[in-house]
């Protein structure tokens, strides 16, 4: 396979694209891998398309090796199956909907659980047909509210999605573990740093759920890792350890006090320390206060509902964590207009007295798991400038339930062993999860079991972001000079540069490129006649093929220079030994 720079459809750019914030996005555009067609929608140019197809190949090989079978669904799908699963409604603004000439509703598939379930229902009817794993590599469409970083979060993107079908939960575990093993092989081969973390199952329901995250300082996901045990989880999925209930027999009766001009936790804590010193000798801390934050929850059917969340005053609400608990509903800020409609809620001084579905204000009230029975709080008295002290959870107030919405911080206790958690960021590359029977039930996928009884099939759903992987690998492996591709995904095996004017340079480089190709390597060959060596070096660094071969000045001594793009290491190799040497490098000998 040969790619000649003199004719390759490629223009590298010196300037960064104006809309690109992340290095991977800037470099992929500058190196001529992708071009933007519309917000979150990209075209693939020759080099980028080669990387994309390499990733597809790796994914396909490992999925086939684990026994999954490849199928291919349309992207244009009818409404009815999604209506049956309720996702036509749940997806809200997040899917592209369209109508045909007869006014029938269609959508562009965001993910295909319904279609796979119906296909298996069409053809299979017995436990003997199972287990079954099917997959496809296909273009997906989601009208993301915030397309980001080029292909990292696109509105059109390529995903490998697979689905497993089993007769029981025990059998499902084997399918899940087979997928998990295949994913480990895929991500090892892709050649970048990743972690496996416990995850939320989101709109899908189900329980077992893990994500494969590429470690990246610019990643959208935050995850925690325990410094003492092997616990790792997306922050969305972290469960705060629940403290033991404490005795409160000697806590005085709750009393409201004047606390003028204390709308923030800091002003309140200062005021408490001045006017209401504690009897145990320590100072008041933000964590002694109970902060009640009100948001608007927007349900997929459009219904808007106020929701109050109570957290210790030293914590903030983590909007992503809150959102993950409430999916598929979405969260919006509670505006001044919303406050005006609910005079019982006094901004800055909201207390449990005005919250809870059993109260006059009828605002659903969910509490952080740390607010257990017996804990003692200072909180708003539902009047401007007043707070209640000695308010005891379980004695003086209760919530309508518990919610994990407070931010998780480095140093927090590990829910598994109590050790200290560390936080880091990553990009979600893959997600494997237990669907359970949600789709099989909604679409009536049943098989006869060994005893001739009809049972609902249990399913798993597994995704790999194939186009996202191009961006995530670039984000994970680039350096200040340009892209640096891991060998298996690189657009070529070697990049040969003819640098110099003499006929000998081009003759030698032509011959070398030809021999490497004959040996089965993919060669990107910079055979441009009127381009300076400096420009060729810069382009090679930007494009990021793992091995660069410079045919030029060294020819006087009978050598070419072989550079390792990742390490910068350079060795001179005699011209006649170059092919053998390079085959060894590419094979990793
Ligand atoms: P995210 O939380 O990042 O929005 P998701 O949880 O909605 O992703 P899944 O439905 O689990 O995504 O999809 C499987 C995989 O598809 C993800 O792990 C990710 O790699 C990829 N993916 C999802 N959304 C996008 C997107 N908008 N652009 C590119 N890849 C995506
Ligand atoms: Mg996911």
XYZ file of C-alpha atoms in Angstrom, residues 219-532:
314
model
C -11.448 14.275 29.715
C -15.081 15.067 30.474
C -15.449 12.246 32.977
C -14.030 12.326 36.485
C -13.239 9.056 38.182
C -11.899 8.051 41.564
C -9.358 5.429 42.433
C -8.612 4.165 45.939
C -5.033 4.548 47.094
C -5.293 1.371 49.220
C -7.553 -1.116 47.397
C -8.557 -1.759 43.782
C -11.801 0.260 43.925
C -12.235 2.564 40.932
C -15.438 4.280 39.850
C -16.780 7.064 37.715
C -17.731 9.834 40.192
C -21.296 9.482 38.915
C -21.349 5.996 40.410
C -19.553 6.647 43.719
C -21.603 5.656 46.756
C -20.730 7.725 49.816
C -20.085 5.557 52.907
C -23.060 6.050 55.232
C -22.070 7.046 58.793
C -23.570 5.174 61.754
C -26.580 6.869 63.366
C -25.577 8.952 66.343
C -27.348 9.421 69.679
C -29.104 12.767 70.096
C -30.750 12.487 73.549
C -28.810 15.472 74.879
C -29.324 17.747 71.848
C -31.471 20.744 72.868
C -34.769 21.494 71.170
C -34.245 23.131 67.782
C -34.307 26.932 68.009
C -34.479 29.618 65.305
C -32.068 32.522 65.708
C -31.468 35.899 64.100
C -28.574 35.615 61.653
C -28.793 38.849 59.652
C -27.002 39.077 56.301
C -25.890 35.469 56.142
C -26.980 34.286 52.701
C -23.818 32.225 52.124
C -22.250 29.403 54.121
C -19.124 31.520 54.837
C -21.095 34.478 56.199
C -23.218 32.099 58.259
C -20.240 30.262 59.782
C -18.573 33.586 60.712
C -21.758 34.795 62.328
C -22.236 31.551 64.279
C -18.683 31.705 65.603
C -19.200 35.287 66.784
C -22.698 35.050 68.205
C -23.291 31.387 69.033
C -19.985 29.818 70.134
C -20.218 26.040 70.424
C -20.136 24.449 73.883
C -17.654 21.728 72.831
C -14.835 24.226 72.359
C -14.364 23.835 68.617
C -15.331 26.410 65.995
C -18.305 26.078 63.680
C -17.322 24.641 60.307
C -19.150 24.747 56.956
C -19.744 21.000 57.391
C -21.962 21.718 60.435
C -24.493 23.426 58.219
C -27.119 21.868 55.991
C -27.334 23.473 52.558
C -30.553 23.010 50.600
C -30.274 23.570 46.884
C -33.384 23.719 44.703
C -33.275 22.803 41.014
C -35.876 22.186 38.337
C -36.142 18.628 37.057
C -37.436 18.421 33.494
C -38.947 15.020 32.729
C -38.870 13.591 29.186
C -42.603 14.210 28.826
C -41.958 17.904 29.497
C -43.259 17.982 33.076
C -41.205 20.349 35.234
C -40.796 19.620 38.921
C -38.867 21.473 41.633
C -36.439 19.299 43.582
C -34.545 20.229 46.747
C -31.295 18.491 47.580
C -29.815 18.733 51.078
C -26.032 18.390 51.408
C -23.547 19.231 54.158
C -22.560 22.901 53.735
C -18.917 22.070 52.968
C -20.003 20.239 49.801
C -21.262 21.497 46.477
C -23.805 19.848 44.264
C -22.005 18.047 41.414
C -24.321 18.682 38.483
C -23.104 15.626 36.555
C -23.638 13.359 39.558
C -27.077 14.812 40.171
C -27.943 14.482 36.480
C -26.779 10.856 36.391
C -29.123 9.954 39.274
C -32.092 11.626 37.618
C -31.665 10.362 34.040
C -33.496 10.409 31.691
C -34.850 13.593 33.275
C -32.673 16.697 32.928
C -31.720 19.313 35.483
C -32.087 23.062 35.081
C -31.273 25.924 37.435
C -34.069 27.237 39.656
C -34.555 30.808 38.464
C -35.685 33.959 40.250
C -38.978 33.583 38.394
C -39.310 30.076 39.860
C -38.643 31.464 43.357
C -41.260 34.163 42.788
C -43.842 31.429 42.155
C -42.976 29.687 45.438
C -42.867 32.277 48.218
C -42.341 29.564 50.864
C -38.818 29.085 49.461
C -36.687 31.957 50.749
C -33.551 32.131 48.670
C -30.450 31.717 50.833
C -32.480 30.607 53.866
C -34.261 27.463 52.662
C -34.732 24.888 55.405
C -36.398 21.493 55.740
C -39.422 23.301 57.169
C -40.483 24.275 53.660
C -39.352 21.104 51.925
C -40.753 17.628 51.505
C -43.837 16.331 49.775
C -45.658 16.273 53.123
C -45.175 20.053 53.528
C -47.320 22.861 52.227
C -44.713 23.743 49.574
C -44.761 20.163 48.212
C -41.175 20.337 46.984
C -39.610 16.872 46.795
C -36.648 16.790 49.196
C -33.767 14.355 48.841
C -30.883 14.133 51.277
C -27.191 13.330 51.002
C -26.472 9.880 52.540
C -24.372 11.553 55.263
C -27.464 13.205 56.739
C -28.383 10.166 58.850
C -30.632 9.986 61.874
C -29.155 11.788 64.853
C -26.910 14.171 62.916
C -27.269 17.762 64.084
C -27.419 20.763 61.741
C -27.669 24.502 61.368
C -29.910 25.361 58.451
C -32.240 27.982 56.995
C -35.369 28.952 58.958
C -37.331 29.841 55.796
C -37.204 33.529 56.688
C -34.618 36.005 55.454
C -31.880 36.513 58.063
C -32.836 33.556 60.283
C -31.358 30.087 60.787
C -32.327 27.114 62.936
C -29.739 25.548 65.261
C -29.762 22.053 66.772
C -31.980 20.659 64.060
C -31.678 16.868 64.292
C -32.198 14.591 61.295
C -34.843 11.963 62.046
C -36.111 13.937 65.058
C -36.923 17.327 63.502
C -36.957 16.573 59.798
C -36.841 13.786 57.248
C -36.450 13.819 53.498
C -38.416 12.013 50.796
C -35.373 9.887 50.054
C -31.603 9.817 49.608
C -29.585 11.064 46.612
C -25.905 10.954 45.643
C -25.396 14.472 44.338
C -22.672 16.010 46.517
C -19.253 16.452 44.946
C -16.652 13.759 45.500
C -13.183 14.976 46.411
C -9.657 13.659 46.623
C -9.140 12.364 50.156
C -12.760 11.224 50.605
C -13.153 7.782 52.150
C -13.255 4.781 49.813
C -16.682 3.075 50.064
C -14.923 -0.279 49.853
C -12.095 -0.067 52.413
C -12.164 3.429 53.952
C -8.827 4.361 52.338
C -8.314 7.748 50.677
C -9.727 8.293 47.190
C -7.750 9.990 44.449
C -9.503 11.739 41.574
C -8.487 11.926 37.922
C -10.075 12.599 34.565
C -10.740 10.456 31.562
C -12.629 10.006 28.306
C -15.267 7.272 28.144
C -14.156 4.849 25.454
C -16.304 1.864 26.159
C -19.200 0.862 28.341
C -20.390 -2.646 29.185
C -23.584 -3.179 31.064
C -26.300 -5.462 32.203
C -29.585 -4.491 30.598
C -31.549 -7.108 32.448
C -35.011 -7.643 30.978
C -36.037 -4.087 30.234
C -36.011 -4.351 26.433
C -36.938 -8.033 26.296
C -39.993 -7.253 28.413
C -40.993 -4.141 26.489
C -40.710 -5.961 23.147
C -41.762 -9.383 24.419
C -38.637 -11.409 23.696
C -39.217 -14.793 25.330
C -37.821 -18.277 24.761
C -38.814 -21.715 26.022
C -36.532 -22.907 28.795
C -35.444 -26.504 29.492
C -38.762 -27.236 31.153
C -40.813 -25.906 28.301
C -41.678 -22.752 30.201
C -41.606 -19.321 28.503
C -38.952 -17.082 30.064
C -37.985 -13.516 29.270
C -34.474 -13.240 27.846
C -31.832 -11.351 29.829
C -29.617 -8.989 27.873
C -26.368 -7.080 28.001
C -25.362 -4.053 25.970
C -21.777 -3.115 25.126
C -20.416 -0.065 23.297
C -17.065 1.101 21.987
C -16.691 4.646 20.707
C -14.790 3.872 17.495
C -14.586 7.403 16.068
C -14.148 8.814 19.578
C -11.136 6.491 19.936
C -9.356 8.358 17.129
C -9.673 11.574 19.154
C -8.983 9.967 22.508
C -5.829 8.222 21.312
C -4.635 11.493 19.784
C -5.391 13.258 23.069
C -3.604 10.579 25.044
C -0.431 10.171 22.951
C 0.362 13.489 21.176
C 3.323 15.718 22.067
C 4.138 19.384 21.441
C 5.209 18.639 17.858
C 2.150 16.767 16.716
C 0.345 13.439 16.685
C 2.102 10.265 17.844
C 0.156 7.167 16.805
C 0.480 3.820 18.543
C 1.663 1.331 15.958
C -1.525 -0.676 15.416
C -3.686 2.331 14.624
C -1.189 4.517 12.731
C -2.172 5.530 9.172
C 1.087 4.020 7.889
C 3.901 1.833 9.216
C 6.730 4.094 8.109
C 7.031 7.616 6.776
C 9.866 7.892 4.265
C 11.201 11.400 3.625
C 13.289 12.217 0.580
C 15.225 15.275 1.752
C 17.652 16.910 -0.625
C 17.981 17.795 -4.242
C 20.205 15.135 -5.735
C 18.777 12.496 -8.061
C 20.351 9.857 -5.817
C 18.153 10.911 -2.893
C 14.950 10.346 -4.835
C 16.186 7.183 -6.516
C 17.151 5.656 -3.179
C 13.957 6.798 -1.475
C 11.793 5.489 -4.365
C 13.546 2.123 -4.204
C 13.276 1.914 -0.408
C 9.566 2.804 -0.453
C 8.942 0.207 -3.145
C 10.817 -2.534 -1.290
C 9.044 -1.785 1.977
C 5.694 -1.981 0.204
C 6.693 -5.228 -1.433
C 7.431 -6.539 2.073
C 3.852 -5.734 3.071
C 4.382 -2.476 4.946
C 2.255 0.628 4.478
C 4.476 3.502 3.472
C 3.702 7.185 3.567
C 6.309 8.552 1.180
C 7.164 12.245 1.033
C 8.288 12.393 -2.586
C 7.490 16.080 -3.058
C 10.176 17.666 -5.224
C 9.839 21.351 -4.408
C 9.302 21.106 -0.681
C 12.146 21.899 1.724
